[in-house]
CSV table of C-alpha atoms in Angstrom, one decimal:
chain,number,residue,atom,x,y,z
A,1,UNK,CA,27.1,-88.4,41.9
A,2,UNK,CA,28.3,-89.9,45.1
A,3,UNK,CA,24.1,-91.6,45.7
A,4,UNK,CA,25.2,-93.1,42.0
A,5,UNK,CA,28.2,-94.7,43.0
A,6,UNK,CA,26.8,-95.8,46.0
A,7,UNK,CA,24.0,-97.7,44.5
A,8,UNK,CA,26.5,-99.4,42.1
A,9,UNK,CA,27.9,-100.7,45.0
A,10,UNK,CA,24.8,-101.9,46.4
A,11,UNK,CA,24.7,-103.8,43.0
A,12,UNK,CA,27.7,-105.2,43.3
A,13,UNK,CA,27.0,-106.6,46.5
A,14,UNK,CA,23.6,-107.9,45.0
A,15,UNK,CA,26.0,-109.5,42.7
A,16,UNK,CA,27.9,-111.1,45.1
A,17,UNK,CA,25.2,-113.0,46.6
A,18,UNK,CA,23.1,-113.9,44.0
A,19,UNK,CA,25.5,-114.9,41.8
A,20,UNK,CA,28.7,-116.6,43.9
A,21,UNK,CA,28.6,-119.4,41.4
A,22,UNK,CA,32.5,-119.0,41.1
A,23,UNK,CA,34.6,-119.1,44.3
A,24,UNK,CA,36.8,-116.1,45.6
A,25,UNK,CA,40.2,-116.6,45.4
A,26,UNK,CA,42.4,-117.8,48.3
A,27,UNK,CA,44.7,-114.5,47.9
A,28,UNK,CA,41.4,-111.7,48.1
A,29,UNK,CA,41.1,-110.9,44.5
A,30,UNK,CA,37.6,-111.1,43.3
A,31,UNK,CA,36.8,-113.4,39.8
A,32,UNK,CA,37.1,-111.8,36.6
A,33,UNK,CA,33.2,-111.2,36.3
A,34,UNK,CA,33.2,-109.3,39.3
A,35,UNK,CA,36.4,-107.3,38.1
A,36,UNK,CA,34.2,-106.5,34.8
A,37,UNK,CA,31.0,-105.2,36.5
A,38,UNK,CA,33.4,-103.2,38.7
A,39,UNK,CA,35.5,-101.4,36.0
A,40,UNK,CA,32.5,-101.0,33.7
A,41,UNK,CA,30.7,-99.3,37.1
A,42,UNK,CA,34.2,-96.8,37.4
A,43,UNK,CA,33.9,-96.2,33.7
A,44,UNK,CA,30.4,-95.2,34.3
A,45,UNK,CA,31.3,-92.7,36.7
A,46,UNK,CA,34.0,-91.3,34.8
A,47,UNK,CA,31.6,-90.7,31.6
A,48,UNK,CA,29.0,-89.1,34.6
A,49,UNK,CA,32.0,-86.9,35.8
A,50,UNK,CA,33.4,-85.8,32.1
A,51,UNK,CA,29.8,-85.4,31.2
A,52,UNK,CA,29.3,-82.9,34.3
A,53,UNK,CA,32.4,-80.9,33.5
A,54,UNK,CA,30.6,-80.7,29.8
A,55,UNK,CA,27.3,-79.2,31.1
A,56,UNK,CA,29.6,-76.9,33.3
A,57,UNK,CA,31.0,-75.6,30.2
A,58,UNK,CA,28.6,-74.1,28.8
A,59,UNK,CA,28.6,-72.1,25.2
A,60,UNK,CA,28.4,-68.7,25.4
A,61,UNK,CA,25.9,-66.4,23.8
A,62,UNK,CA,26.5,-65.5,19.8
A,63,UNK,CA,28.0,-61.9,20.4
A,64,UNK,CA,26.2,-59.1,19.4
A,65,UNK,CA,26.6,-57.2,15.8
A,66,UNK,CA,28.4,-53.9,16.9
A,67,UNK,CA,27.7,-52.1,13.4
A,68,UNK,CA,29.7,-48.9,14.2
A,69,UNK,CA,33.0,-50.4,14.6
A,70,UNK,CA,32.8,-51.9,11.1
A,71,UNK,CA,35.1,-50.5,9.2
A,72,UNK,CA,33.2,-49.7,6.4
A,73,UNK,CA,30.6,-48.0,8.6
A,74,UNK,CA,33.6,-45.8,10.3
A,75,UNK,CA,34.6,-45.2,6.4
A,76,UNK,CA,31.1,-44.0,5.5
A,77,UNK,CA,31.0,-42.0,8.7
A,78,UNK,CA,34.7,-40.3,7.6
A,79,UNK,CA,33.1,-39.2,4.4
A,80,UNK,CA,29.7,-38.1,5.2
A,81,UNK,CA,31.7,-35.8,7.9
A,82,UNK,CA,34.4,-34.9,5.2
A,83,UNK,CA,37.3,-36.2,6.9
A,84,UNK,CA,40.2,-38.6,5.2
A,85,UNK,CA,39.3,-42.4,5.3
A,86,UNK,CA,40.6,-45.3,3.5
A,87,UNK,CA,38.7,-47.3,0.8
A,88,UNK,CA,38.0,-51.0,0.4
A,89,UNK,CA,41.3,-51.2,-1.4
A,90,UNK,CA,42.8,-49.5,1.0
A,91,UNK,CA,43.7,-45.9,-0.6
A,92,UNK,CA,43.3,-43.0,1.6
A,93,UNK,CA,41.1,-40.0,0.4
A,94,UNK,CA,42.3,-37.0,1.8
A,95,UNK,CA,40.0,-34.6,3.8
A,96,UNK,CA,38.0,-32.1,2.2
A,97,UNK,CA,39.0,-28.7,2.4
A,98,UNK,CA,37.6,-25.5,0.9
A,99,UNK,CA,39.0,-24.0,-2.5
A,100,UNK,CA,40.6,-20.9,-3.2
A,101,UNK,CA,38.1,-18.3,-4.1
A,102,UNK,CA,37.0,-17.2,-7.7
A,103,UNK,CA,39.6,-14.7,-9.4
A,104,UNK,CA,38.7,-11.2,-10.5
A,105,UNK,CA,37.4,-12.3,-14.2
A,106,UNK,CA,34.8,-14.3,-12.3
A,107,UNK,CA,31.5,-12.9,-13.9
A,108,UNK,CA,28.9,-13.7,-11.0
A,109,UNK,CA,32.2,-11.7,-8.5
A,110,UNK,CA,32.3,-14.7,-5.6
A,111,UNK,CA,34.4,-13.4,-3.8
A,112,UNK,CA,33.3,-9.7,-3.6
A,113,UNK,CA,29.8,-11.1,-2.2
A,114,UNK,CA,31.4,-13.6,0.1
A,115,UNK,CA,34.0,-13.3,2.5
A,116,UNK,CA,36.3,-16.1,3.0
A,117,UNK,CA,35.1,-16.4,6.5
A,118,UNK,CA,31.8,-16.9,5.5
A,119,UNK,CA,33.1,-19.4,3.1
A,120,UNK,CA,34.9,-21.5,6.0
A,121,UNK,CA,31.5,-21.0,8.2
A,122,UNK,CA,29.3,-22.3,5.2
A,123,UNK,CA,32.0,-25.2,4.9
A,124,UNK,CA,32.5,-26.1,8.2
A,125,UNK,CA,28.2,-26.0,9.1
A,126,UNK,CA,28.3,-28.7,6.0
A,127,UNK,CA,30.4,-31.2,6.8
A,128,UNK,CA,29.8,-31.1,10.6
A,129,UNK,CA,25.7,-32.3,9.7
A,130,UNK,CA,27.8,-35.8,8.6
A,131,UNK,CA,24.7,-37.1,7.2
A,132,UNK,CA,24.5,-37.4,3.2
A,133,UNK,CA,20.5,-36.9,3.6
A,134,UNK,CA,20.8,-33.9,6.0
A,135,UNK,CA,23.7,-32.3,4.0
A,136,UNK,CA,21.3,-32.1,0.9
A,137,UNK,CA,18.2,-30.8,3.0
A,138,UNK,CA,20.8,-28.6,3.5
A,139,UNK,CA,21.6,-27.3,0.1
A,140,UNK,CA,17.8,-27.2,-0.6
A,141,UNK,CA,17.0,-24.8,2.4
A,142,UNK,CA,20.1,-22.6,1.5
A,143,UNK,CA,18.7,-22.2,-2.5
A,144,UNK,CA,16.1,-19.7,-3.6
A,145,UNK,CA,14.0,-19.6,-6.4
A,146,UNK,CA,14.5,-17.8,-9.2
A,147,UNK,CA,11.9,-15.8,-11.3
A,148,UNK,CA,12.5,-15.4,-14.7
A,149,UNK,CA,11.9,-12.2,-16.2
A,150,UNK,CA,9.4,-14.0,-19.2
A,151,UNK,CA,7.8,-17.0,-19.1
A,152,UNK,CA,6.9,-19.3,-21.9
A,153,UNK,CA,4.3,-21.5,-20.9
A,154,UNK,CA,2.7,-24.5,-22.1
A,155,UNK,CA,-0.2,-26.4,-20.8
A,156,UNK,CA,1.1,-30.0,-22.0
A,157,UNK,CA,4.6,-29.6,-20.1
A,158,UNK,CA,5.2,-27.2,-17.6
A,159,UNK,CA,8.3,-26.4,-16.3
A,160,UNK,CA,9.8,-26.3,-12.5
A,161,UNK,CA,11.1,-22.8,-11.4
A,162,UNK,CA,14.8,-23.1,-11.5
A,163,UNK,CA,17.2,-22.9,-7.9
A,164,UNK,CA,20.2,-20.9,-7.0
């Protein structure tokens, strides 16, 4: 910047020489022609300087998507895991929690195969996959076929063994 401002004064000089058509004043000040070229060259190197601060400040990068902190991504991750979250509309779901077992009229007797630890084991192993795909490979690994004591078949539509 300074080599800049040093050949605009080497111009101005030029100027001076060349082109002393009008006289100097008696008091020092230079003619009005002179006075231009010398506040346009200032001007000059104030644009040079603003526009060096400009490149200085530069824009920063576009920050990156951070996916996990959105909060419907922290809602889905809440539910999958069975924990209370808050909608779009902002209502809170409460967390999920196991039911009270099956009473005594029951007619498959829940609660005298199960035990209510196993229950809160079986619940608990559920929620903490926190993955809707998982959870349901879950269920399917946990059911067993069932083998109906008759058949009726049929060669045009066959049915699927049925899962409990």
């Amino acid at each position: 910047m300074e080599q800049a401002i040093i050949d605009n004064m080497n111009e101005i000089t030029t100027l001076q020489t060349f082109g002393a058509h009008q006289p100097a004043h008696t008091d020092g000040s230079t003619s009005t022609e002179e006075s231009r070229v010398q506040v346009l060259i200032e001007s000059s190197t104030a644009e040079e300087s603003t526009i060096g601060e400009a490149v200085e400040k530069k824009k920063g990068r576009k920050r990156k998507k951070n996916e996990e902190n959105w909060k419907q991504n922290q809602a889905k991750r809440l539910r999958n895991s069975g924990k209370e979250y808050k909608t779009k509309n902002d209502k809170t779901v409460r967390s999920r929690s196991v039911n009270p077992p099956c009473t005594d009229k029951c007619r498959i007797k829940c609660s005298e195969k199960m035990t209510e630890e196993q229950r809160q084991a079986i619940f608990d192993s559920y929620w903490k996959i926190g993955e809707s795909n998982a959870q349901r490979s879950f269920i399917m690994s946990s059911m067993t076929d069932i083998t109906p004591k008759y058949k009726y078949t049929n060669a045009e539509h066959p049915r699927k063994c049925n899962k409990a």
